[in-house]
């Protein structure tokens, strides 16, 4: 393996989602095997030696709860900052960029993806160190078609399609420039990578894992617990 | 609602999958709440008044087991035929076409989608009665990108993308012509609709359901049972 420079890396964890599909205002505080979803997520970044610091972005008003009942309670010492999020995820990440001075790389990861592994985080950081921008992704399993006016337009060749996950890792200057350009044009992306792609940067795709699910429904909690039990196995 | 002609409809249920990801040779015989997956699937077609007959396609050698331990045991009277499948799913469906004389419409449905509802089956049949071909599908939830040489090519606009499910329902002449053309050209599709699209037929997309999952991993069994318990409510 090539020797790589050691870059200072900060993670931004947006966790301000309302969890509308959960019947809960704070889905990332729900428990997975007696530990809040967000504590699992932050735990993976705590254990990842390439991560130097973590910024958690929460719903305004939740800062104290997050600090006391998640970060302090579970001894998550890398979580140096808890800040208030914006109206949308993109705004939340933007708010956090202000606190990234002095870091070389920025990793963005959904608070609601608690099953991410240290290996995946390391792999995406390694790829971003080489190429500037990298994301975790898995091949699309379903047959996917495009639709127009209610009729099938075509079946998409899925051999080249991936479902996008997080972490997504960028050189800091790339991410800042990508956000600046998106804000200037009032562009909303579904992920950070789409902003970087739009600004003309090449983004490397790295294998994520089908287990690296985003918790959005009550069923997802059941699946996640079963995956965790299996890992503990 | 428009008055529609009543068409004679046969369902083909390919159920010859090996279940490699299940650690089982016969995943559709595994239980969901004390009833085999395939019995749930066939039960939905049994209860659907628009379905006149069902052809089950199984792994060669499983015919007697399927007839005795699934069809007879659970009183599935519409399942008139159990036949041996081919090397791949497309071959299995092709084998079944031989037994569809006298029917107007053919519904194809994965044996491994036990959570399909009578409402979804009826909706797809209604759409196929009107337009000749119809499939169940749901909007894609994940961000999807196309990849080339390990780098992101572009983020696909997911507003027009659907994940394809079954049932897929076709006028018999359309499905026969579509299969004939695919076999002539040695074309393999990931679903029946792709054969019909390729033969130039317009295929209507009808809302399926995120609950209409395909059982492929042990986690899927856990999810499916949780959905069934929730329905029993």
Coordinates of C-alpha atoms in Angstrom, one line a residue, chain B:
Chain B
X1 CA -65.0 4.3 -12.5
X2 CA -65.1 3.0 -16.1
X3 CA -66.8 -0.3 -16.6
X4 CA -64.1 -2.8 -17.7
X5 CA -64.3 -6.1 -19.4
X6 CA -63.8 -9.1 -17.2
X7 CA -60.7 -10.9 -18.5
X8 CA -59.6 -14.4 -17.6
X9 CA -56.4 -14.1 -15.6
X10 CA -53.8 -16.7 -14.7
X11 CA -50.9 -16.0 -12.3
X12 CA -47.4 -17.4 -12.8
X13 CA -45.5 -17.6 -9.5
X14 CA -41.8 -18.4 -10.1
X15 CA -40.5 -19.9 -6.9
X16 CA -37.4 -21.8 -8.0
X17 CA -34.9 -19.5 -6.3
X18 CA -32.1 -21.2 -4.5
X19 CA -31.9 -18.7 -1.7
X20 CA -28.1 -18.5 -1.6
X21 CA -28.2 -15.6 0.7
X22 CA -30.4 -17.5 3.1
X23 CA -28.2 -20.4 3.9
X24 CA -31.1 -22.5 2.6
X25 CA -31.9 -24.3 -0.6
X26 CA -35.6 -23.5 -0.4
X27 CA -36.1 -20.0 1.0
X28 CA -39.7 -19.8 0.0
X29 CA -40.5 -22.8 2.2
X30 CA -39.2 -21.0 5.3
X31 CA -41.8 -19.8 7.7
X32 CA -43.2 -16.3 8.3
X33 CA -45.2 -16.5 11.5
X34 CA -45.6 -20.3 11.2
X35 CA -46.7 -20.3 7.5
X36 CA -44.3 -20.8 4.6
X37 CA -43.4 -17.7 2.6
X38 CA -44.8 -19.3 -0.5
X39 CA -48.1 -20.0 1.3
X40 CA -48.4 -16.3 2.1
X41 CA -47.7 -15.4 -1.5
X42 CA -50.2 -17.9 -2.9
X43 CA -52.8 -16.8 -0.3
X44 CA -52.9 -13.3 -1.6
X45 CA -53.7 -14.6 -5.1
X46 CA -56.2 -17.1 -3.7
X47 CA -58.1 -14.1 -2.1
X48 CA -57.9 -12.0 -5.2
X49 CA -61.2 -12.4 -7.1
X50 CA -59.7 -11.3 -10.4
X51 CA -57.3 -14.3 -10.4
X52 CA -58.8 -17.4 -12.0
X53 CA -55.9 -19.8 -11.7
X54 CA -52.3 -20.0 -10.5
X55 CA -49.2 -21.8 -11.9
X56 CA -46.4 -22.3 -9.4
X57 CA -42.9 -22.9 -10.8
X58 CA -40.6 -24.7 -8.5
X59 CA -37.1 -26.3 -8.5
X60 CA -37.2 -29.6 -10.3
X61 CA -37.9 -32.3 -7.7
X62 CA -39.9 -30.0 -5.4
X63 CA -43.2 -30.5 -7.2
X64 CA -44.7 -33.1 -4.7
X65 CA -43.5 -31.2 -1.6
X66 CA -45.1 -28.0 -3.0
X67 CA -48.4 -29.6 -3.8
X68 CA -48.7 -31.5 -0.5
X69 CA -47.0 -29.3 2.1
X70 CA -48.0 -25.9 0.7
X71 CA -50.9 -26.0 -1.6
X72 CA -53.0 -28.8 -0.1
X73 CA -52.0 -28.1 3.5
X74 CA -53.1 -24.5 3.2
X75 CA -56.2 -25.1 1.0
X76 CA -54.9 -23.1 -2.0
X77 CA -57.4 -24.2 -4.5
X78 CA -56.5 -21.8 -7.3
X79 CA -53.0 -23.3 -7.6
X80 CA -54.0 -25.7 -10.4
X81 CA -50.5 -26.5 -11.6
X82 CA -47.0 -27.0 -10.1
X83 CA -44.3 -27.2 -12.8
X84 CA -40.5 -27.5 -12.8
X85 CA -38.5 -24.3 -13.4
X86 CA -35.6 -23.7 -15.7
X87 CA -32.0 -22.5 -15.1
X88 CA -33.0 -18.9 -14.6
X89 CA -36.2 -17.0 -13.7
X90 CA -36.9 -16.0 -17.3
X91 CA -36.7 -19.7 -18.3
X92 CA -39.1 -20.6 -15.4
X93 CA -41.7 -18.1 -16.6
X94 CA -41.2 -19.3 -20.2
X95 CA -41.9 -22.9 -19.1
X96 CA -45.2 -21.8 -17.5
X97 CA -46.4 -19.9 -20.6
X98 CA -47.2 -23.3 -22.2
X99 CA -50.0 -23.7 -19.7
X100 CA -51.7 -20.4 -20.3
X101 CA -54.0 -21.3 -23.2
X102 CA -57.5 -19.8 -22.8
X103 CA -56.4 -16.9 -20.5
X104 CA -56.5 -13.3 -21.5
X105 CA -54.1 -11.8 -19.0
X106 CA -51.0 -13.2 -17.4
X107 CA -49.8 -12.0 -14.0
X108 CA -46.2 -12.8 -13.0
X109 CA -45.3 -12.5 -9.3
X110 CA -42.2 -13.4 -7.3
X111 CA -42.8 -16.3 -4.9
X112 CA -40.5 -14.5 -2.6
X113 CA -42.9 -11.4 -2.2
X114 CA -45.3 -12.8 0.3
X115 CA -46.5 -9.3 1.5
X116 CA -48.2 -8.4 -1.7
X117 CA -51.8 -7.4 -1.1
X118 CA -55.0 -8.1 -3.0
X119 CA -55.4 -4.4 -3.6
X120 CA -52.0 -4.2 -5.4
X121 CA -52.8 -7.3 -7.5
X122 CA -56.2 -5.8 -8.5
X123 CA -54.6 -2.4 -9.3
X124 CA -52.0 -3.9 -11.6
X125 CA -54.6 -6.1 -13.3
X126 CA -56.9 -3.1 -13.8
X127 CA -54.1 -1.1 -15.4
X128 CA -53.1 -4.0 -17.7
X129 CA -56.7 -4.5 -18.7
X130 CA -56.7 -0.8 -19.9
X131 CA -53.2 -0.6 -21.4
X132 CA -52.0 -4.1 -22.1
X133 CA -49.0 -4.1 -19.7
X134 CA -48.6 -2.9 -16.2
X135 CA -46.2 -3.3 -13.2
X136 CA -46.1 -2.4 -9.6
X137 CA -43.4 0.0 -8.6
X138 CA -42.4 2.5 -5.9
X139 CA -40.4 5.7 -6.0
X140 CA -36.6 5.2 -5.3
X141 CA -35.8 6.5 -1.8
X142 CA -32.0 6.5 -1.9
X143 CA -29.8 8.9 -3.8
X144 CA -28.7 7.0 -6.9
X145 CA -25.6 7.8 -9.0
X146 CA -24.1 6.2 -12.1
X147 CA -20.5 5.2 -11.8
X148 CA -17.8 4.9 -14.4
X149 CA -14.3 3.5 -13.6
X150 CA -14.9 3.9 -9.9
X151 CA -15.8 7.6 -10.1
X152 CA -19.2 9.2 -10.0
X153 CA -20.5 10.0 -13.5
X154 CA -23.6 11.7 -12.4
X155 CA -26.3 11.9 -9.8
X156 CA -29.5 10.5 -11.3
X157 CA -32.6 12.7 -11.0
X158 CA -34.6 10.3 -8.7
X159 CA -37.9 12.1 -9.1
X160 CA -38.5 10.0 -12.2
X161 CA -37.0 6.8 -10.9
X162 CA -38.9 3.8 -9.6
X163 CA -37.9 0.5 -8.0
X164 CA -39.7 -2.3 -9.7
X165 CA -41.7 -4.9 -7.9
X166 CA -44.2 -7.6 -9.0
X167 CA -46.9 -8.3 -9.9
X168 CA -46.3 -7.5 -13.5
X169 CA -49.4 -8.2 -15.6
X170 CA -49.7 -8.5 -19.4
X171 CA -52.2 -9.3 -22.1
X172 CA -51.2 -12.9 -23.0
X173 CA -50.4 -12.1 -26.7
X174 CA -48.1 -9.2 -25.6
X175 CA -46.2 -11.4 -23.1
X176 CA -45.9 -14.3 -25.6
X177 CA -44.6 -12.0 -28.3
X178 CA -42.2 -10.3 -25.9
X179 CA -40.7 -13.7 -24.8
X180 CA -40.5 -14.9 -28.4
X181 CA -38.5 -11.8 -29.3
X182 CA -36.2 -12.1 -26.3
X183 CA -35.5 -15.8 -27.0
X184 CA -34.8 -15.1 -30.6
X185 CA -32.2 -12.5 -29.7
X186 CA -31.0 -14.4 -26.6
X187 CA -31.8 -11.3 -24.5
X188 CA -31.9 -11.7 -20.7
X189 CA -34.0 -9.2 -18.8
X190 CA -34.2 -8.6 -15.0
X191 CA -38.0 -8.7 -15.2
X192 CA -40.8 -9.5 -17.6
X193 CA -41.5 -5.8 -18.2
X194 CA -38.1 -5.3 -19.7
X195 CA -38.9 -7.9 -22.4
X196 CA -42.2 -6.1 -23.2
X197 CA -40.5 -2.7 -23.3
X198 CA -37.9 -4.1 -25.6
X199 CA -40.6 -5.5 -27.9
X200 CA -42.0 -2.0 -28.1
X201 CA -45.0 -2.2 -25.8
X202 CA -46.0 0.6 -23.4
X203 CA -46.0 -0.5 -19.8
X204 CA -48.0 1.3 -17.1
X205 CA -46.5 1.8 -13.7
X206 CA -48.9 1.4 -10.8
X207 CA -48.0 2.2 -7.1
X208 CA -46.8 -0.9 -5.3
X209 CA -45.9 -0.7 -1.6
X210 CA -42.6 -0.4 0.3
X211 CA -44.0 -3.3 2.3
X212 CA -44.1 -5.5 -0.8
X213 CA -40.5 -6.6 -0.2
X214 CA -38.7 -9.5 -1.7
X215 CA -37.3 -11.9 0.9
X216 CA -33.6 -12.5 0.2
X217 CA -31.8 -12.3 3.5
X218 CA -32.5 -13.5 7.1
X219 CA -33.1 -9.8 8.0
X220 CA -35.9 -9.7 5.5
X221 CA -37.7 -12.5 7.4
X222 CA -37.6 -10.4 10.6
X223 CA -38.9 -7.3 8.7
X224 CA -41.7 -9.3 7.0
X225 CA -42.8 -10.8 10.3
X226 CA -42.9 -7.3 11.9
X227 CA -45.0 -6.0 9.0
X228 CA -47.4 -9.0 9.3
X229 CA -47.8 -8.5 13.1
X230 CA -48.4 -4.8 12.5
X231 CA -51.2 -5.7 9.9
X232 CA -52.8 -8.1 12.3
X233 CA -52.6 -5.2 14.7

